[in-house]
mmCIF file of N, CA and C in Angstrom:
data_model
loop_
_atom_site.group_PDB
_atom_site.id
_atom_site.type_symbol
_atom_site.label_atom_id
_atom_site.label_comp_id
_atom_site.label_asym_id
_atom_site.label_seq_id
_atom_site.Cartn_x
_atom_site.Cartn_y
_atom_site.Cartn_z
ATOM 1 N N MET A 1 10.659 -4.519 15.726
ATOM 2 C CA MET A 1 10.835 -5.318 14.533
ATOM 3 C C MET A 1 12.106 -4.862 13.822
ATOM 4 N N ASN A 2 12.954 -5.792 13.470
ATOM 5 C CA ASN A 2 14.194 -5.481 12.764
ATOM 6 C C ASN A 2 13.991 -5.643 11.270
ATOM 7 N N TYR A 3 14.525 -4.707 10.533
ATOM 8 C CA TYR A 3 14.460 -4.747 9.081
ATOM 9 C C TYR A 3 15.873 -4.898 8.546
ATOM 10 N N PRO A 4 16.058 -5.653 7.464
ATOM 11 C CA PRO A 4 17.401 -5.775 6.899
ATOM 12 C C PRO A 4 17.904 -4.412 6.427
ATOM 13 N N LYS A 5 19.177 -4.144 6.682
ATOM 14 C CA LYS A 5 19.761 -2.872 6.271
ATOM 15 C C LYS A 5 20.127 -2.927 4.795
ATOM 16 N N GLU A 6 19.854 -1.869 4.112
ATOM 17 C CA GLU A 6 20.205 -1.741 2.709
ATOM 18 C C GLU A 6 20.918 -0.409 2.546
ATOM 19 N N PRO A 7 21.626 -0.224 1.462
ATOM 20 C CA PRO A 7 22.295 1.063 1.270
ATOM 21 C C PRO A 7 21.281 2.208 1.308
ATOM 22 N N ARG A 8 21.686 3.287 1.951
ATOM 23 C CA ARG A 8 20.806 4.440 2.068
ATOM 24 C C ARG A 8 20.534 5.019 0.684
ATOM 25 N N GLN A 9 19.266 5.271 0.402
ATOM 26 C CA GLN A 9 18.853 5.846 -0.875
ATOM 27 C C GLN A 9 18.891 7.368 -0.739
ATOM 28 N N ARG A 10 19.843 7.974 -1.427
ATOM 29 C CA ARG A 10 20.077 9.406 -1.283
ATOM 30 C C ARG A 10 19.658 10.176 -2.530
ATOM 31 N N ASN A 11 19.193 11.397 -2.294
ATOM 32 C CA ASN A 11 18.885 12.317 -3.380
ATOM 33 C C ASN A 11 19.060 13.733 -2.826
ATOM 34 N N PRO A 12 20.260 14.290 -2.887
ATOM 35 C CA PRO A 12 20.519 15.612 -2.312
ATOM 36 C C PRO A 12 19.585 16.699 -2.834
ATOM 37 N N HIS A 13 19.216 16.628 -4.102
ATOM 38 C CA HIS A 13 18.337 17.676 -4.637
ATOM 39 C C HIS A 13 16.956 17.606 -3.980
ATOM 40 N N LEU A 14 16.472 16.414 -3.727
ATOM 41 C CA LEU A 14 15.178 16.266 -3.057
ATOM 42 C C LEU A 14 15.210 16.965 -1.696
ATOM 43 N N LEU A 15 16.303 16.818 -0.969
ATOM 44 C CA LEU A 15 16.441 17.471 0.337
ATOM 45 C C LEU A 15 16.511 18.986 0.183
ATOM 46 N N LYS A 16 17.229 19.446 -0.810
ATOM 47 C CA LYS A 16 17.382 20.899 -1.043
ATOM 48 C C LYS A 16 16.043 21.557 -1.387
ATOM 49 N N MET A 17 15.145 20.805 -2.002
ATOM 50 C CA MET A 17 13.842 21.360 -2.398
ATOM 51 C C MET A 17 13.024 21.861 -1.212
ATOM 52 N N ALA A 18 13.349 21.436 -0.001
ATOM 53 C CA ALA A 18 12.600 21.855 1.187
ATOM 54 C C ALA A 18 12.823 23.326 1.529
ATOM 55 N N GLN A 19 13.951 23.868 1.126
ATOM 56 C CA GLN A 19 14.296 25.241 1.494
ATOM 57 C C GLN A 19 13.216 26.228 1.065
ATOM 58 N N GLY A 20 12.729 26.993 2.030
ATOM 59 C CA GLY A 20 11.741 28.030 1.757
ATOM 60 C C GLY A 20 10.308 27.553 1.642
ATOM 61 N N GLU A 21 10.087 26.245 1.776
ATOM 62 C CA GLU A 21 8.732 25.692 1.666
ATOM 63 C C GLU A 21 8.014 25.743 3.016
ATOM 64 N N ALA A 22 6.717 25.610 2.968
ATOM 65 C CA ALA A 22 5.912 25.581 4.189
ATOM 66 C C ALA A 22 6.127 24.258 4.928
ATOM 67 N N CYS A 23 6.032 24.308 6.229
ATOM 68 C CA CYS A 23 6.154 23.106 7.049
ATOM 69 C C CYS A 23 4.983 22.175 6.755
ATOM 70 N N LEU A 24 5.280 20.901 6.516
ATOM 71 C CA LEU A 24 4.236 19.904 6.287
ATOM 72 C C LEU A 24 4.068 18.980 7.484
ATOM 73 N N LEU A 25 4.936 19.106 8.475
ATOM 74 C CA LEU A 25 4.788 18.309 9.693
ATOM 75 C C LEU A 25 3.676 18.896 10.566
ATOM 76 N N ARG A 26 3.676 20.206 10.706
ATOM 77 C CA ARG A 26 2.575 20.968 11.333
ATOM 78 C C ARG A 26 2.131 20.451 12.702
ATOM 79 N N ILE A 27 3.056 20.299 13.630
ATOM 80 C CA ILE A 27 2.723 19.807 14.958
ATOM 81 C C ILE A 27 1.968 20.897 15.717
ATOM 82 N N PRO A 28 0.707 20.622 16.122
ATOM 83 C CA PRO A 28 -0.073 21.630 16.847
ATOM 84 C C PRO A 28 0.640 22.083 18.129
ATOM 85 N N GLY A 29 0.683 23.386 18.322
ATOM 86 C CA GLY A 29 1.321 23.949 19.506
ATOM 87 C C GLY A 29 2.843 23.984 19.436
ATOM 88 N N VAL A 30 3.420 23.470 18.352
ATOM 89 C CA VAL A 30 4.876 23.434 18.198
ATOM 90 C C VAL A 30 5.308 24.207 16.958
ATOM 91 N N CYS A 31 4.616 24.016 15.846
ATOM 92 C CA CYS A 31 5.012 24.568 14.555
ATOM 93 C C CYS A 31 5.184 26.087 14.625
ATOM 94 N N ASN A 32 6.346 26.564 14.134
ATOM 95 C CA ASN A 32 6.572 28.012 14.135
ATOM 96 C C ASN A 32 6.174 28.655 12.809
ATOM 97 N N GLY A 33 5.839 27.837 11.801
ATOM 98 C CA GLY A 33 5.380 28.358 10.520
ATOM 99 C C GLY A 33 6.407 29.183 9.770
ATOM 100 N N ASP A 34 7.663 29.118 10.162
ATOM 101 C CA ASP A 34 8.708 29.934 9.552
ATOM 102 C C ASP A 34 9.361 29.162 8.406
ATOM 103 N N SER A 35 8.971 29.471 7.179
ATOM 104 C CA SER A 35 9.502 28.750 6.017
ATOM 105 C C SER A 35 10.997 28.997 5.818
ATOM 106 N N ASP A 36 11.540 30.033 6.452
ATOM 107 C CA ASP A 36 12.984 30.265 6.366
ATOM 108 C C ASP A 36 13.783 29.176 7.086
ATOM 109 N N THR A 37 13.108 28.421 7.979
ATOM 110 C CA THR A 37 13.805 27.373 8.740
ATOM 111 C C THR A 37 13.471 25.971 8.238
ATOM 112 N N THR A 38 12.718 25.871 7.153
ATOM 113 C CA THR A 38 12.263 24.560 6.677
ATOM 114 C C THR A 38 13.407 23.740 6.084
ATOM 115 N N VAL A 39 13.446 22.488 6.513
ATOM 116 C CA VAL A 39 14.389 21.496 5.995
ATOM 117 C C VAL A 39 13.627 20.199 5.767
ATOM 118 N N ALA A 40 14.280 19.240 5.131
ATOM 119 C CA ALA A 40 13.696 17.910 4.958
ATOM 120 C C ALA A 40 14.030 17.086 6.200
ATOM 121 N N ALA A 41 13.044 16.843 7.043
ATOM 122 C CA ALA A 41 13.241 16.055 8.260
ATOM 123 C C ALA A 41 13.082 14.573 7.926
ATOM 124 N N HIS A 42 14.104 13.790 8.267
ATOM 125 C CA HIS A 42 14.070 12.356 7.999
ATOM 126 C C HIS A 42 13.234 11.621 9.044
ATOM 127 N N SER A 43 12.608 10.553 8.605
ATOM 128 C CA SER A 43 11.882 9.653 9.494
ATOM 129 C C SER A 43 12.850 9.040 10.511
ATOM 130 N N ASN A 44 12.330 8.716 11.675
ATOM 131 C CA ASN A 44 13.115 8.022 12.695
ATOM 132 C C ASN A 44 12.683 6.563 12.820
ATOM 133 N N GLN A 45 12.033 6.046 11.791
ATOM 134 C CA GLN A 45 11.498 4.684 11.833
ATOM 135 C C GLN A 45 12.402 3.732 11.047
ATOM 136 N N SER A 46 12.668 2.573 11.622
ATOM 137 C CA SER A 46 13.525 1.593 10.954
ATOM 138 C C SER A 46 12.903 1.113 9.646
ATOM 139 N N ALA A 47 11.588 1.146 9.542
ATOM 140 C CA ALA A 47 10.922 0.741 8.298
ATOM 141 C C ALA A 47 11.297 1.651 7.132
ATOM 142 N N HIS A 48 11.814 2.836 7.436
ATOM 143 C CA HIS A 48 12.215 3.809 6.418
ATOM 144 C C HIS A 48 13.728 3.849 6.240
ATOM 145 N N GLY A 49 14.420 2.849 6.791
ATOM 146 C CA GLY A 49 15.863 2.761 6.622
ATOM 147 C C GLY A 49 16.681 3.328 7.758
ATOM 148 N N LYS A 50 16.033 3.847 8.801
ATOM 149 C CA LYS A 50 16.749 4.410 9.947
ATOM 150 C C LYS A 50 17.441 3.292 10.710
ATOM 151 N N GLY A 51 18.675 3.532 11.104
ATOM 152 C CA GLY A 51 19.429 2.575 11.903
ATOM 153 C C GLY A 51 20.413 3.309 12.778
ATOM 154 N N LYS A 52 21.156 2.591 13.553
ATOM 155 C CA LYS A 52 22.169 3.221 14.401
ATOM 156 C C LYS A 52 23.127 4.029 13.541
ATOM 157 N N ALA A 53 23.272 5.285 13.870
ATOM 158 C CA ALA A 53 24.170 6.200 13.158
ATOM 159 C C ALA A 53 23.867 6.263 11.665
ATOM 160 N N MET A 54 22.633 5.980 11.281
ATOM 161 C CA MET A 54 22.262 5.997 9.870
ATOM 162 C C MET A 54 20.888 6.644 9.716
ATOM 163 N N LYS A 55 20.821 7.689 8.914
ATOM 164 C CA LYS A 55 19.544 8.344 8.653
ATOM 165 C C LYS A 55 18.679 7.467 7.774
ATOM 166 N N ALA A 56 17.389 7.737 7.793
ATOM 167 C CA ALA A 56 16.451 7.064 6.902
ATOM 168 C C ALA A 56 16.747 7.480 5.460
ATOM 169 N N HIS A 57 16.153 6.779 4.534
ATOM 170 C CA HIS A 57 16.291 7.109 3.113
ATOM 171 C C HIS A 57 15.769 8.533 2.873
ATOM 172 N N ASP A 58 16.292 9.177 1.851
ATOM 173 C CA ASP A 58 15.887 10.556 1.563
ATOM 174 C C ASP A 58 14.438 10.670 1.109
ATOM 175 N N TRP A 59 13.851 9.593 0.598
ATOM 176 C CA TRP A 59 12.436 9.649 0.225
ATOM 177 C C TRP A 59 11.541 9.604 1.461
ATOM 178 N N ALA A 60 12.094 9.242 2.603
ATOM 179 C CA ALA A 60 11.324 9.185 3.856
ATOM 180 C C ALA A 60 11.554 10.469 4.636
ATOM 181 N N THR A 61 11.216 11.581 3.991
ATOM 182 C CA THR A 61 11.379 12.902 4.592
ATOM 183 C C THR A 61 10.096 13.699 4.467
ATOM 184 N N CYS A 62 10.046 14.732 5.258
ATOM 185 C CA CYS A 62 8.884 15.624 5.262
ATOM 186 C C CYS A 62 9.396 17.035 5.493
ATOM 187 N N TRP A 63 8.925 17.993 4.700
ATOM 188 C CA TRP A 63 9.323 19.384 4.906
ATOM 189 C C TRP A 63 8.883 19.805 6.298
ATOM 190 N N SER A 64 9.825 20.337 7.070
ATOM 191 C CA SER A 64 9.566 20.628 8.471
ATOM 192 C C SER A 64 10.258 21.911 8.904
ATOM 193 N N CYS A 65 9.529 22.738 9.644
ATOM 194 C CA CYS A 65 10.146 23.933 10.232
ATOM 195 C C CYS A 65 11.102 23.471 11.341
ATOM 196 N N SER A 66 11.938 24.372 11.805
ATOM 197 C CA SER A 66 12.933 24.013 12.815
ATOM 198 C C SER A 66 12.291 23.507 14.108
ATOM 199 N N ALA A 67 11.173 24.089 14.498
ATOM 200 C CA ALA A 67 10.523 23.677 15.756
ATOM 201 C C ALA A 67 9.939 22.275 15.647
ATOM 202 N N CYS A 68 9.266 21.988 14.547
ATOM 203 C CA CYS A 68 8.691 20.647 14.363
ATOM 204 C C CYS A 68 9.793 19.600 14.211
ATOM 205 N N HIS A 69 10.870 19.960 13.521
ATOM 206 C CA HIS A 69 11.990 19.045 13.341
ATOM 207 C C HIS A 69 12.619 18.705 14.689
ATOM 208 N N MET A 70 12.802 19.707 15.531
ATOM 209 C CA MET A 70 13.376 19.470 16.848
ATOM 210 C C MET A 70 12.441 18.592 17.691
ATOM 211 N N TRP A 71 11.145 18.855 17.619
ATOM 212 C CA TRP A 71 10.164 18.034 18.343
ATOM 213 C C TRP A 71 10.261 16.579 17.894
ATOM 214 N N LEU A 72 10.377 16.370 16.591
ATOM 215 C CA LEU A 72 10.450 15.018 16.050
ATOM 216 C C LEU A 72 11.716 14.297 16.514
ATOM 217 N N ASP A 73 12.845 14.986 16.498
ATOM 218 C CA ASP A 73 14.124 14.339 16.790
ATOM 219 C C ASP A 73 14.470 14.251 18.274
ATOM 220 N N ILE A 74 14.153 15.284 19.055
ATOM 221 C CA ILE A 74 14.579 15.257 20.457
ATOM 222 C C ILE A 74 13.468 15.588 21.450
ATOM 223 N N GLY A 75 12.248 15.775 20.964
ATOM 224 C CA GLY A 75 11.143 16.059 21.860
ATOM 225 C C GLY A 75 10.830 14.880 22.769
ATOM 226 N N VAL A 76 10.108 15.161 23.855
ATOM 227 C CA VAL A 76 9.813 14.128 24.854
ATOM 228 C C VAL A 76 8.499 13.395 24.601
ATOM 229 N N SER A 77 7.829 13.687 23.523
ATOM 230 C CA SER A 77 6.559 13.022 23.214
ATOM 231 C C SER A 77 6.788 11.536 22.957
ATOM 232 N N PRO A 78 5.771 10.719 23.215
ATOM 233 C CA PRO A 78 5.903 9.277 22.990
ATOM 234 C C PRO A 78 6.190 8.943 21.526
ATOM 235 N N ARG A 79 6.928 7.851 21.320
ATOM 236 C CA ARG A 79 7.305 7.419 19.978
ATOM 237 C C ARG A 79 6.086 7.258 19.066
ATOM 238 N N ALA A 80 5.014 6.667 19.596
ATOM 239 C CA ALA A 80 3.808 6.440 18.781
ATOM 240 C C ALA A 80 3.239 7.767 18.283
ATOM 241 N N GLU A 81 3.265 8.788 19.128
ATOM 242 C CA GLU A 81 2.762 10.113 18.731
ATOM 243 C C GLU A 81 3.633 10.700 17.623
ATOM 244 N N LYS A 82 4.935 10.544 17.745
ATOM 245 C CA LYS A 82 5.847 11.054 16.729
ATOM 246 C C LYS A 82 5.679 10.298 15.411
ATOM 247 N N GLU A 83 5.508 8.978 15.496
ATOM 248 C CA GLU A 83 5.329 8.183 14.284
ATOM 249 C C GLU A 83 4.043 8.566 13.561
ATOM 250 N N LEU A 84 2.972 8.794 14.316
ATOM 251 C CA LEU A 84 1.709 9.216 13.705
ATOM 252 C C LEU A 84 1.861 10.592 13.056
ATOM 253 N N ALA A 85 2.481 11.517 13.765
ATOM 254 C CA ALA A 85 2.677 12.864 13.222
ATOM 255 C C ALA A 85 3.514 12.816 11.946
ATOM 256 N N PHE A 86 4.577 11.992 11.951
ATOM 257 C CA PHE A 86 5.402 11.897 10.755
ATOM 258 C C PHE A 86 4.617 11.269 9.608
ATOM 259 N N SER A 87 3.818 10.259 9.887
ATOM 260 C CA SER A 87 3.013 9.616 8.838
ATOM 261 C C SER A 87 2.056 10.613 8.191
ATOM 262 N N LEU A 88 1.432 11.445 9.003
ATOM 263 C CA LEU A 88 0.531 12.476 8.463
ATOM 264 C C LEU A 88 1.315 13.483 7.616
ATOM 265 N N GLY A 89 2.482 13.883 8.118
ATOM 266 C CA GLY A 89 3.329 14.799 7.359
ATOM 267 C C GLY A 89 3.824 14.180 6.065
ATOM 268 N N LEU A 90 4.181 12.900 6.113
ATOM 269 C CA LEU A 90 4.641 12.219 4.901
ATOM 270 C C LEU A 90 3.512 12.135 3.870
ATOM 271 N N ASN A 91 2.292 11.936 4.322
ATOM 272 C CA ASN A 91 1.157 11.933 3.384
ATOM 273 C C ASN A 91 1.016 13.291 2.701
ATOM 274 N N ARG A 92 1.181 14.377 3.464
ATOM 275 C CA ARG A 92 1.139 15.720 2.861
ATOM 276 C C ARG A 92 2.321 15.915 1.915
ATOM 277 N N GLN A 93 3.486 15.344 2.299
ATOM 278 C CA GLN A 93 4.675 15.454 1.458
ATOM 279 C C GLN A 93 4.474 14.724 0.139
ATOM 280 N N ILE A 94 3.890 13.542 0.198
ATOM 281 C CA ILE A 94 3.621 12.778 -1.025
ATOM 282 C C ILE A 94 2.732 13.585 -1.960
ATOM 283 N N LYS A 95 1.710 14.229 -1.422
ATOM 284 C CA LYS A 95 0.822 15.063 -2.241
ATOM 285 C C LYS A 95 1.603 16.209 -2.872
ATOM 286 N N ALA A 96 2.484 16.836 -2.097
ATOM 287 C CA ALA A 96 3.300 17.932 -2.640
ATOM 288 C C ALA A 96 4.203 17.424 -3.759
ATOM 289 N N TRP A 97 4.823 16.257 -3.560
ATOM 290 C CA TRP A 97 5.681 15.699 -4.609
ATOM 291 C C TRP A 97 4.867 15.318 -5.837
ATOM 292 N N GLU A 98 3.663 14.795 -5.652
ATOM 293 C CA GLU A 98 2.805 14.476 -6.801
ATOM 294 C C GLU A 98 2.494 15.736 -7.599
ATOM 295 N N ASP A 99 2.204 16.826 -6.881
ATOM 296 C CA ASP A 99 1.919 18.097 -7.557
ATOM 297 C C ASP A 99 3.140 18.586 -8.342
ATOM 298 N N ILE A 100 4.312 18.485 -7.743
ATOM 299 C CA ILE A 100 5.540 18.926 -8.405
ATOM 300 C C ILE A 100 5.842 18.053 -9.614
ATOM 301 N N ALA A 101 5.770 16.741 -9.433
ATOM 302 C CA ALA A 101 6.107 15.807 -10.508
ATOM 303 C C ALA A 101 5.192 15.969 -11.712
ATOM 304 N N GLY A 102 3.943 16.353 -11.481
ATOM 305 C CA GLY A 102 2.984 16.463 -12.565
ATOM 306 C C GLY A 102 2.836 17.852 -13.164
ATOM 307 N N ASP A 103 3.619 18.811 -12.694
ATOM 308 C CA ASP A 103 3.487 20.198 -13.145
ATOM 309 C C ASP A 103 4.652 20.563 -14.061
ATOM 310 N N GLU A 104 4.367 20.671 -15.349
ATOM 311 C CA GLU A 104 5.419 20.981 -16.317
ATOM 312 C C GLU A 104 6.026 22.365 -16.129
ATOM 313 N N LYS A 105 5.393 23.217 -15.323
ATOM 314 C CA LYS A 105 5.944 24.542 -15.041
ATOM 315 C C LYS A 105 7.057 24.474 -13.989
ATOM 316 N N GLN A 106 7.117 23.349 -13.269
ATOM 317 C CA GLN A 106 8.172 23.168 -12.266
ATOM 318 C C GLN A 106 9.493 22.856 -12.970
ATOM 319 N N PRO A 107 10.604 23.234 -12.372
ATOM 320 C CA PRO A 107 11.900 22.897 -12.975
ATOM 321 C C PRO A 107 12.037 21.377 -13.161
ATOM 322 N N GLU A 108 12.656 21.002 -14.256
ATOM 323 C CA GLU A 108 12.832 19.577 -14.584
ATOM 324 C C GLU A 108 13.529 18.826 -13.454
ATOM 325 N N ARG A 109 14.529 19.439 -12.865
ATOM 326 C CA ARG A 109 15.269 18.777 -11.784
ATOM 327 C C ARG A 109 14.359 18.500 -10.585
ATOM 328 N N ASP A 110 13.466 19.427 -10.261
ATOM 329 C CA ASP A 110 12.510 19.218 -9.166
ATOM 330 C C ASP A 110 11.534 18.104 -9.512
ATOM 331 N N ARG A 111 11.056 18.105 -10.743
ATOM 332 C CA ARG A 111 10.111 17.060 -11.162
ATOM 333 C C ARG A 111 10.759 15.681 -11.105
ATOM 334 N N ARG A 112 12.014 15.597 -11.539
ATOM 335 C CA ARG A 112 12.721 14.307 -11.488
ATOM 336 C C ARG A 112 12.929 13.845 -10.051
ATOM 337 N N ALA A 113 13.308 14.761 -9.176
ATOM 338 C CA ALA A 113 13.545 14.398 -7.772
ATOM 339 C C ALA A 113 12.245 13.939 -7.107
ATOM 340 N N ALA A 114 11.159 14.651 -7.373
ATOM 341 C CA ALA A 114 9.863 14.266 -6.799
ATOM 342 C C ALA A 114 9.439 12.896 -7.322
ATOM 343 N N ALA A 115 9.625 12.666 -8.614
ATOM 344 C CA ALA A 115 9.271 11.366 -9.207
ATOM 345 C C ALA A 115 10.139 10.258 -8.611
ATOM 346 N N TRP A 116 11.403 10.544 -8.371
ATOM 347 C CA TRP A 116 12.313 9.582 -7.744
ATOM 348 C C TRP A 116 11.761 9.135 -6.396
ATOM 349 N N ALA A 117 11.356 10.100 -5.567
ATOM 350 C CA ALA A 117 10.810 9.767 -4.250
ATOM 351 C C ALA A 117 9.521 8.958 -4.368
ATOM 352 N N LEU A 118 8.634 9.384 -5.249
ATOM 353 C CA LEU A 118 7.351 8.695 -5.399
ATOM 354 C C LEU A 118 7.535 7.256 -5.871
ATOM 355 N N GLU A 119 8.488 7.023 -6.766
ATOM 356 C CA GLU A 119 8.769 5.659 -7.240
ATOM 357 C C GLU A 119 9.216 4.764 -6.103
ATOM 358 N N ARG A 120 10.039 5.270 -5.227
ATOM 359 C CA ARG A 120 10.542 4.470 -4.124
ATOM 360 C C ARG A 120 9.476 4.228 -3.059
ATOM 361 N N ILE A 121 8.640 5.193 -2.843
ATOM 362 C CA ILE A 121 7.545 5.015 -1.882
ATOM 363 C C ILE A 121 6.568 3.969 -2.387
ATOM 364 N N ALA A 122 6.358 3.932 -3.690
ATOM 365 C CA ALA A 122 5.391 2.994 -4.272
ATOM 366 C C ALA A 122 5.863 1.537 -4.226
ATOM 367 N N THR A 123 7.180 1.330 -4.031
ATOM 368 C CA THR A 123 7.676 -0.052 -4.025
ATOM 369 C C THR A 123 7.831 -0.603 -2.626
#
């Protein structure tokens, strides 16, 4: 299914927030659990803005350790398996962003970035 291309929705701070966090992709038998390698892994689905030579929108990311990220991007598993795994990870990511957005003890910049992602997911 082809989706119309729109400008990529970027939020560099949202991506930076992944540093040092626990992996939310959590691929069984793959995840290394090393939070030192965690980055925001972008979806590979066109429904999330992915296109030729174009990453998905920044709100379509999931905190991922290096091993899970590599599995998602270049692993040999079937596309359907990767899409399901990413969907589960994105659900965990949404919960993490909800927790951040609603916690006044979190830095304001983190709360704004989390709210930014949640607003876009809701539309």
